[in-house]
PDB file of C-alpha atoms in Angstrom:
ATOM      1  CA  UNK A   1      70.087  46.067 222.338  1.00 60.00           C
ATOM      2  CA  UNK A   2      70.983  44.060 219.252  1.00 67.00           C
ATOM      3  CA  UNK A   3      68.502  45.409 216.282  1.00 92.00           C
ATOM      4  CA  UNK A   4      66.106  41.757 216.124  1.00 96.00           C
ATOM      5  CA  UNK A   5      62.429  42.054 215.660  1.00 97.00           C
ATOM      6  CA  UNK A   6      60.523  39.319 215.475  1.00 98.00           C
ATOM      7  CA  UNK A   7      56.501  39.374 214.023  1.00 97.00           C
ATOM      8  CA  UNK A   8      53.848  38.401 215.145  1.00 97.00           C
ATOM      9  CA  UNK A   9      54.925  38.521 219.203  1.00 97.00           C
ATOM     10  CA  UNK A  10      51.598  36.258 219.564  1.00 97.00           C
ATOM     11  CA  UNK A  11      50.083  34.207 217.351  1.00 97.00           C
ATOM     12  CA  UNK A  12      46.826  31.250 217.781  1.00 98.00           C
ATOM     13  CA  UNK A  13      45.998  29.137 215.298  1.00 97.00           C
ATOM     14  CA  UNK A  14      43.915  26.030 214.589  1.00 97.00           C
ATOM     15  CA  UNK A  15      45.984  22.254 214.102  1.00 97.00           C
ATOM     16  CA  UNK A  16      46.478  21.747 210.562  1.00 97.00           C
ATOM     17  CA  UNK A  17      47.286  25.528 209.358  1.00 97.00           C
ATOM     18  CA  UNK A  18      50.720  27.065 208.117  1.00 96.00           C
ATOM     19  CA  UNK A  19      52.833  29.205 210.198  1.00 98.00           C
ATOM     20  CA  UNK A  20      55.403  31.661 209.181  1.00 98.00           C
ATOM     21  CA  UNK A  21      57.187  33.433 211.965  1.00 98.00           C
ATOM     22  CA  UNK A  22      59.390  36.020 210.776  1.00 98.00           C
ATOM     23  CA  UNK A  23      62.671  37.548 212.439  1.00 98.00           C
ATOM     24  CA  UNK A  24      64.296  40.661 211.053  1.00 98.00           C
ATOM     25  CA  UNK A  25      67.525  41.896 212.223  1.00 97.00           C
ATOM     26  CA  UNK A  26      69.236  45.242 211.111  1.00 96.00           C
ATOM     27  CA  UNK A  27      73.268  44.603 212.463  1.00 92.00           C
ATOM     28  CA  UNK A  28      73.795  42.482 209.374  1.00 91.00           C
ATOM     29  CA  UNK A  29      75.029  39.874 211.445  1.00 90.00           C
ATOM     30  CA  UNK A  30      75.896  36.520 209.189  1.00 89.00           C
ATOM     31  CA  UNK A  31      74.293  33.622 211.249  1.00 89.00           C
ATOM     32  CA  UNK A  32      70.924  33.512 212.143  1.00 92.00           C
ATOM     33  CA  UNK A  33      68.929  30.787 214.110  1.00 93.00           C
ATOM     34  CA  UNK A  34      65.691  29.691 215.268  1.00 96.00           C
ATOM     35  CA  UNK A  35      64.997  28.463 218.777  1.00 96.00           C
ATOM     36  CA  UNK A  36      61.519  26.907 220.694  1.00 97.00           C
ATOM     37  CA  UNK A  37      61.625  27.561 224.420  1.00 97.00           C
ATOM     38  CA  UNK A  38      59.670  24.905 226.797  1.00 95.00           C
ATOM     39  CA  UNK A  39      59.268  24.316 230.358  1.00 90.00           C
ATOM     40  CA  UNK A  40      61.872  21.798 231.637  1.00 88.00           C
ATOM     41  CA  UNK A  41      63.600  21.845 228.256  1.00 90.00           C
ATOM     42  CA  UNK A  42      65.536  25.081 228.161  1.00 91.00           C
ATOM     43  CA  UNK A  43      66.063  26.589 224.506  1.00 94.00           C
ATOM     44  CA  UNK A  44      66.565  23.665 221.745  1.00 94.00           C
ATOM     45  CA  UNK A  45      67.258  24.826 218.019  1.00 93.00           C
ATOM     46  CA  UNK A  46      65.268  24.236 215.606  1.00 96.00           C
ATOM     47  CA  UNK A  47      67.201  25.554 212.251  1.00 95.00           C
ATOM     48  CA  UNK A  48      69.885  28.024 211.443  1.00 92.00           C
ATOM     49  CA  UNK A  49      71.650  29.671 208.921  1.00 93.00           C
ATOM     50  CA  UNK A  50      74.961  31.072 207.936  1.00 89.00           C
ATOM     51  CA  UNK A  51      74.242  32.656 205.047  1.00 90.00           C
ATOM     52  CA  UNK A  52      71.844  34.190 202.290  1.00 93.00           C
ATOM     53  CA  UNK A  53      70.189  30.617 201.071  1.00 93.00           C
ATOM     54  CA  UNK A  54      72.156  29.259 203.673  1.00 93.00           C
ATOM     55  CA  UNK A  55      70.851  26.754 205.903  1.00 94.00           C
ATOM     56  CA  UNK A  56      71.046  23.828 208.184  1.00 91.00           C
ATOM     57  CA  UNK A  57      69.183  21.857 210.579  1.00 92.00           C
ATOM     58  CA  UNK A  58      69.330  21.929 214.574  1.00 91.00           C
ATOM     59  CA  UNK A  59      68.396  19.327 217.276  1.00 89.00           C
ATOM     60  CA  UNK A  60      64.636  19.450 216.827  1.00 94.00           C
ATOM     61  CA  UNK A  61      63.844  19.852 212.848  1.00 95.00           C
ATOM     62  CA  UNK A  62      60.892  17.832 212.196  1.00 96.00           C
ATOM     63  CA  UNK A  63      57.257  19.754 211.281  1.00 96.00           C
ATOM     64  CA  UNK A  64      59.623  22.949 210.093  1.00 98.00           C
ATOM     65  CA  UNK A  65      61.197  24.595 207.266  1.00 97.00           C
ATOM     66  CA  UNK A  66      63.142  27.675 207.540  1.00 97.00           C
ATOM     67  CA  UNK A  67      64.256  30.211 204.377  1.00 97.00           C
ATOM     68  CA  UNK A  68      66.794  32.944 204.011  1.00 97.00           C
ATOM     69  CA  UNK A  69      66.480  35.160 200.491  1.00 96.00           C
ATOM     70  CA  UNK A  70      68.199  38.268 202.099  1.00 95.00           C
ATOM     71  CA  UNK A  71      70.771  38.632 205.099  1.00 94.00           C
ATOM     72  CA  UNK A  72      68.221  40.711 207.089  1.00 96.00           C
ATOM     73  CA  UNK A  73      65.648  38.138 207.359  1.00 97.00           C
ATOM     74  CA  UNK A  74      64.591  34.548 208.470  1.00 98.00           C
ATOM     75  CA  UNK A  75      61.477  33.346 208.402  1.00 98.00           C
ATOM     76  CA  UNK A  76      60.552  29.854 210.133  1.00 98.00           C
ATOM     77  CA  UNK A  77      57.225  28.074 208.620  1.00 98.00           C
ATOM     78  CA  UNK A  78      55.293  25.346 210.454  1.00 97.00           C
ATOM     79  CA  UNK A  79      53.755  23.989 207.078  1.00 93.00           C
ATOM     80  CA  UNK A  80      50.785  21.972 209.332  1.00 96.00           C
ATOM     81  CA  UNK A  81      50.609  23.152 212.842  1.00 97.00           C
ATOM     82  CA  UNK A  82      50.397  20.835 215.708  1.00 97.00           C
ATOM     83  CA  UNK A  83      49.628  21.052 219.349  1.00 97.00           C
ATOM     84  CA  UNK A  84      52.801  19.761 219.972  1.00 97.00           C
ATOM     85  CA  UNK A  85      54.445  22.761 218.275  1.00 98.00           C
ATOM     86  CA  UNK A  86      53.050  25.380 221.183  1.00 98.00           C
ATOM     87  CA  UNK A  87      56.080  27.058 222.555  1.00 98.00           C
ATOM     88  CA  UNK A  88      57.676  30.258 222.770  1.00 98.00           C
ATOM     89  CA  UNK A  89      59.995  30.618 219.418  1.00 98.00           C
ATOM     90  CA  UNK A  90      63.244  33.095 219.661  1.00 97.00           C
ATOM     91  CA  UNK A  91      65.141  34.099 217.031  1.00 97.00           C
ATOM     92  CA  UNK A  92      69.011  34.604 217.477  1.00 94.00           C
ATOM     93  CA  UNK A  93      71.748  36.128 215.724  1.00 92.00           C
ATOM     94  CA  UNK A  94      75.349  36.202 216.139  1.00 87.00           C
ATOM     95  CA  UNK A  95      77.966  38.008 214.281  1.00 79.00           C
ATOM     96  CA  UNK A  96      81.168  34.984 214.092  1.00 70.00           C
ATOM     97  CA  UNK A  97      78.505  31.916 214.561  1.00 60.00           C
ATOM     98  CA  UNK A  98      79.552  29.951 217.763  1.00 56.00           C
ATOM     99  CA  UNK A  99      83.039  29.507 217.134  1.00 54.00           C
ATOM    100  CA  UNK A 100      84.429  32.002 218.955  1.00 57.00           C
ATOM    101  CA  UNK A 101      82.387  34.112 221.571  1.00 58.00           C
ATOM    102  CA  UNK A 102      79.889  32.087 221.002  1.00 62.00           C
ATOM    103  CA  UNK A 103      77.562  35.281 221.905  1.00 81.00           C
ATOM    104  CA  UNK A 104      73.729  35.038 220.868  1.00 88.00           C
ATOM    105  CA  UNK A 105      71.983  38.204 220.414  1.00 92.00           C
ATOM    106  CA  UNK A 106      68.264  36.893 221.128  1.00 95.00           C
ATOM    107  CA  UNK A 107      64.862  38.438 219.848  1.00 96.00           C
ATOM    108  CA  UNK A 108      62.039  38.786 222.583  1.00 95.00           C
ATOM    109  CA  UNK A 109      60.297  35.609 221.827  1.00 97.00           C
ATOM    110  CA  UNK A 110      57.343  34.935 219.370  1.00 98.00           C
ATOM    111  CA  UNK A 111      54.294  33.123 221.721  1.00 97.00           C
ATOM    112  CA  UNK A 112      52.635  30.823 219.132  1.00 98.00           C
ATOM    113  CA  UNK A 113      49.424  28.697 220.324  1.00 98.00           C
ATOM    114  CA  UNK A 114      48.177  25.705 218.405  1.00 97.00           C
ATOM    115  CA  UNK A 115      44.426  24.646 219.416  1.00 96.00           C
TER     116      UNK A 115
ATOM    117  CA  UNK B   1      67.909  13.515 226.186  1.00 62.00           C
ATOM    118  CA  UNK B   2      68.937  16.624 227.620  1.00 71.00           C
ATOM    119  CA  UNK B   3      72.774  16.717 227.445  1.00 88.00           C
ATOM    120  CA  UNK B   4      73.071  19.577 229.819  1.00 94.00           C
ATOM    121  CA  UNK B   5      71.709  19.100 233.532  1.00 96.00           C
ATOM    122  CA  UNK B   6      70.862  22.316 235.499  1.00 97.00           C
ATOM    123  CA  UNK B   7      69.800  22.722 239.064  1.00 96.00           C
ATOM    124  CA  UNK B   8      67.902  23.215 240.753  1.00 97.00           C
ATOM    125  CA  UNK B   9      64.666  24.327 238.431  1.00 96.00           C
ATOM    126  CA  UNK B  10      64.064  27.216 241.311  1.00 97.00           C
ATOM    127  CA  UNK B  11      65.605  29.018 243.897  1.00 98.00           C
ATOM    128  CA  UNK B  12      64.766  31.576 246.672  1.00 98.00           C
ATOM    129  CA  UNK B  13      66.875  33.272 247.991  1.00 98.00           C
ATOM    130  CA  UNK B  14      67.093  36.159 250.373  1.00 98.00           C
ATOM    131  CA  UNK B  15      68.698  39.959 249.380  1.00 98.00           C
ATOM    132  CA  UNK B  16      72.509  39.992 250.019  1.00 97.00           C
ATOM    133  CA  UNK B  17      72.108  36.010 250.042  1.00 98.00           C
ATOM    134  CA  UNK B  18      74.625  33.993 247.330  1.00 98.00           C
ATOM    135  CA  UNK B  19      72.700  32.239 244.643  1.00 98.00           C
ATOM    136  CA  UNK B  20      74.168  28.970 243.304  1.00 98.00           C
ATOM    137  CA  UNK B  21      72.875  26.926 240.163  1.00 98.00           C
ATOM    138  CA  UNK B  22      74.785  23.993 238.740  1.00 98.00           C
ATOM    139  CA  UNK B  23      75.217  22.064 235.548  1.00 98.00           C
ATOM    140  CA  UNK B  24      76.668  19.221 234.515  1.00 97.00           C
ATOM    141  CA  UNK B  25      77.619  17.609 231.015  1.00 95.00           C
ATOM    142  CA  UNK B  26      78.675  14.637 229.413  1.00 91.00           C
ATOM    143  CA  UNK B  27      80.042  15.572 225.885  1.00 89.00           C
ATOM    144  CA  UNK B  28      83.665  15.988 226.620  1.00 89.00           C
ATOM    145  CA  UNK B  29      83.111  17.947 223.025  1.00 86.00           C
ATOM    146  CA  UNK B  30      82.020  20.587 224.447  1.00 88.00           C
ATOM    147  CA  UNK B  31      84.490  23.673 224.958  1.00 86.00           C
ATOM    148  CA  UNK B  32      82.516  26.732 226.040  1.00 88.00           C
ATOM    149  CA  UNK B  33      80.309  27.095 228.835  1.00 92.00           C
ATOM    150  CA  UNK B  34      77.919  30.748 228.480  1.00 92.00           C
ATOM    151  CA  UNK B  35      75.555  31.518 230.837  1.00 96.00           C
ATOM    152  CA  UNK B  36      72.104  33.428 229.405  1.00 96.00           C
ATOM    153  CA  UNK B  37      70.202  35.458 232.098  1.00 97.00           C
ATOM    154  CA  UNK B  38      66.424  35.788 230.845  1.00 97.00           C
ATOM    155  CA  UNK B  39      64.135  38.214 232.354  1.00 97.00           C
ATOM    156  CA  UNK B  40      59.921  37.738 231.987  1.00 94.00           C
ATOM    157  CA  UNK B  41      58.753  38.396 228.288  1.00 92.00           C
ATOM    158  CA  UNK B  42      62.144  38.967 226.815  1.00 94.00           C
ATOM    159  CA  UNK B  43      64.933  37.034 225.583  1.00 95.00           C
ATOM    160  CA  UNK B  44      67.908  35.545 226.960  1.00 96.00           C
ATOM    161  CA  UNK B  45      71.240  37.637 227.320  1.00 95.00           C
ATOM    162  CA  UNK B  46      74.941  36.404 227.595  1.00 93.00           C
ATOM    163  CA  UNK B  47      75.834  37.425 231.351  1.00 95.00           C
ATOM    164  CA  UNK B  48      78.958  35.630 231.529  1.00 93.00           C
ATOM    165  CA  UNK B  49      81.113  32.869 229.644  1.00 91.00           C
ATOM    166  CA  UNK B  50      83.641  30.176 230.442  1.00 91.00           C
ATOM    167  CA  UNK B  51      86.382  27.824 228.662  1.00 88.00           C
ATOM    168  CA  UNK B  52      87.243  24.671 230.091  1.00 87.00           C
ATOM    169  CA  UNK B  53      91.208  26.192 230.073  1.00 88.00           C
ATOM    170  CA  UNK B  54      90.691  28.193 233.406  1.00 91.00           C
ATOM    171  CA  UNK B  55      88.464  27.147 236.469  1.00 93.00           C
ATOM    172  CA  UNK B  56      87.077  30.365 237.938  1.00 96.00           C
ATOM    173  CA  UNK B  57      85.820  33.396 235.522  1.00 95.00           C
ATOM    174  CA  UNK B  58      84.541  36.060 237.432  1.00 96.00           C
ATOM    175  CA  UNK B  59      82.620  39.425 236.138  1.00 95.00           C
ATOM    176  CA  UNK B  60      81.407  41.694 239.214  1.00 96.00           C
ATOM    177  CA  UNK B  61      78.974  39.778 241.314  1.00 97.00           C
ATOM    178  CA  UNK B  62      78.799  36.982 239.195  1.00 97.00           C
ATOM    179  CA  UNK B  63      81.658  34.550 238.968  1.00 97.00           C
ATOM    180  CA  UNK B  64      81.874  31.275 236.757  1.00 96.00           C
ATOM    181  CA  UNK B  65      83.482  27.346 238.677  1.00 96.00           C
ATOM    182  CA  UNK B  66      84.317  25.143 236.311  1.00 95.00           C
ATOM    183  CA  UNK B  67      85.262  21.103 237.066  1.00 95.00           C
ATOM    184  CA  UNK B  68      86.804  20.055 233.787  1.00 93.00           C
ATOM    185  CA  UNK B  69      86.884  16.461 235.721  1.00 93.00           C
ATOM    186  CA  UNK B  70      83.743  16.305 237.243  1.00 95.00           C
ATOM    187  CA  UNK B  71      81.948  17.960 233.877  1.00 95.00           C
ATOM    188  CA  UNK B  72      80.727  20.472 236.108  1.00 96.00           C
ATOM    189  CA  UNK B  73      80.528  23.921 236.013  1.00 97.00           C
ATOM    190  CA  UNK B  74      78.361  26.527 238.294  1.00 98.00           C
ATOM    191  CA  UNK B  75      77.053  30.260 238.698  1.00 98.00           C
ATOM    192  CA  UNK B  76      77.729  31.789 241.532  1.00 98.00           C
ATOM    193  CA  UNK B  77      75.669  34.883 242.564  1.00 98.00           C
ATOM    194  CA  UNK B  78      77.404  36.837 245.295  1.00 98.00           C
ATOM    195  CA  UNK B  79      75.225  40.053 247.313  1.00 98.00           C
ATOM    196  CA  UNK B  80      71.986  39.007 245.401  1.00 98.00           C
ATOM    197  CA  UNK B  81      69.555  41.500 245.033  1.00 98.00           C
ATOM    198  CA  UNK B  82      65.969  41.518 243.372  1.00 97.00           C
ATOM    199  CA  UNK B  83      66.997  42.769 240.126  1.00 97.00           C
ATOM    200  CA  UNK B  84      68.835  39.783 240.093  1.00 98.00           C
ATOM    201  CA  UNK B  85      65.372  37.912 240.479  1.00 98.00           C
ATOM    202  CA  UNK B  86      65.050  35.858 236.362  1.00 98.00           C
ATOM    203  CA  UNK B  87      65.696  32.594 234.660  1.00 97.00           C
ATOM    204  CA  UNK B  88      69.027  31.362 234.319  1.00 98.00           C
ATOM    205  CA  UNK B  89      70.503  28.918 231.412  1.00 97.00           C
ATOM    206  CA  UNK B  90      73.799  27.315 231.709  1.00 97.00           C
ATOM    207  CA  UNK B  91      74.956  26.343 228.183  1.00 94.00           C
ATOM    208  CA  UNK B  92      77.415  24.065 226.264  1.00 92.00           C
ATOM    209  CA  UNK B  93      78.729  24.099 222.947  1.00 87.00           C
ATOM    210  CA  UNK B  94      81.438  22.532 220.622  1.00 79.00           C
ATOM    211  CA  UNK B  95      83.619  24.770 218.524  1.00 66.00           C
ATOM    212  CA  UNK B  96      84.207  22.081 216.003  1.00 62.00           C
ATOM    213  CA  UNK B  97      80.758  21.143 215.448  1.00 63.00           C
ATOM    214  CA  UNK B  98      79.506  24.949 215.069  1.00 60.00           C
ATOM    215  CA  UNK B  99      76.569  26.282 215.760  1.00 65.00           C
ATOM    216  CA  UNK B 100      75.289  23.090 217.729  1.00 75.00           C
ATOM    217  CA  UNK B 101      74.616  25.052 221.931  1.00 85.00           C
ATOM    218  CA  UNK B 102      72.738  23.001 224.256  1.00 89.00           C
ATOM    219  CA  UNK B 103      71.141  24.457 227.012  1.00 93.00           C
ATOM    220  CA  UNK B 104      70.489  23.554 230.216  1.00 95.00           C
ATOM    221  CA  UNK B 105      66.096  23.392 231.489  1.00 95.00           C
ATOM    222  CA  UNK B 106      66.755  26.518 233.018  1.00 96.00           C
ATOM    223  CA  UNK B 107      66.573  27.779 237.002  1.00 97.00           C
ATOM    224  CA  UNK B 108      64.174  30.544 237.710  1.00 97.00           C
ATOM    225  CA  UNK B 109      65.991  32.682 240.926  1.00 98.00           C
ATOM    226  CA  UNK B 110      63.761  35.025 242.775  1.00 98.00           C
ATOM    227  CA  UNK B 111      65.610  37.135 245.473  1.00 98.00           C
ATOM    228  CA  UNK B 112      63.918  38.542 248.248  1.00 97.00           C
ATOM    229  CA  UNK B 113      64.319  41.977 249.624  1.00 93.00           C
TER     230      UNK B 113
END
């Protein structure tokens, strides 16, 4: 199993508060990303990265912020939680970036629930 | 707008039985076709991968169709058993526009013994 941990695994929280999900991976892997999980929507990406400092926006951006100071960690922030922002949240590395296996090494989910 | 299709959203199907899910795309963009197989409370895992240069991919039980003119591709599940039973994503993504993989709503098999 590729070395990802992602903290906390489950998380509540009022509407309004900040958010930080955190993903840590140890196989130095360059590219990291961030991914919400929903019912009838499949996995959608949120932000990745490609580097230290390094990042980009995915297909569903708004309400987050993402920030990479080291290659071993990622950490996704929800500066004002909404309802709408309840989901499962995976974290995903990947050694080459999609180019050429296109292989994502996923983390085992972070279950966040906004009230 | 989802740009990947997948059906159907379940299936039930009996041990030794073949499983089939389908997708369907429009981006003609898009030049790799993975499949992620995602068992409860974990994450999804690469079980198999196509490009749209051959039209049959297959890896043990599971084997890969792919319809470069229909923009369809399928899973194919042969001798299912109930470890097979989890949620399976078709996905599509675009070498030149990296990092951008869409997946597909996802197709929850349970097998049967």
């Amino acid at each position: 199993d590729a070395g990802i941990t992602q903290s906390p695994r489950h998380k509540v929280t009022e509407t309004g508060t900040p958010v930080t999900l955190r993903c840590h991976q140890t196989e130095n892997h360059r590219y990291m990303y961030w991914y919400r999980q929903d019912p009838g929507h499949g996995l959608r990406l949120i932000h990745y990265s490609y580097g230290v400092k390094d990042t980009d926006k995915g297909e569903v951006s708004d309400g987050y912020s993402v920030s990479r100071s080291k290659t071993e960690d990622f950490l996704l922030t929800l500066e004002s939680a909404t309802s709408s922002q309840t989901s499962v949240y995976f974290c995903a590395i990947s050694e080459s970036g999609l180019v050429d296996t296109g292989e994502l090494f996923f983390g085992e989910g972070s279950r966040l629930t906004v009230l | 707008q989802q740009q990947v299709k997948q059906s159907p959203q379940s299936l039930i199907v009996q041990k030794g039985g073949i499983s089939i899910i389908n997708c369907a795309y429009e981006n003609t963009a898009f030049d790799y076709f993975p499949w992620y197989q995602q068992f409860p409370g974990k994450g999804p895992a690469l079980l198999i991968a196509i490009r749209p240069d051959v039209s049959e991919k297959k890896e043990g039980r599971f084997t890969i169709s792919f319809n470069k003119s229909a923009k369809q591709f399928s899973l194919h599940i042969m001798d299912s058993q109930p470890g097979d039973s989890a949620t399976y994503f078709c996905a599509a993504s675009m070498v030149l526009k990296n990092n951008d993989m869409r997946f597909g709503a996802g197709t929850r098999l349970t097998v049967k013994p």
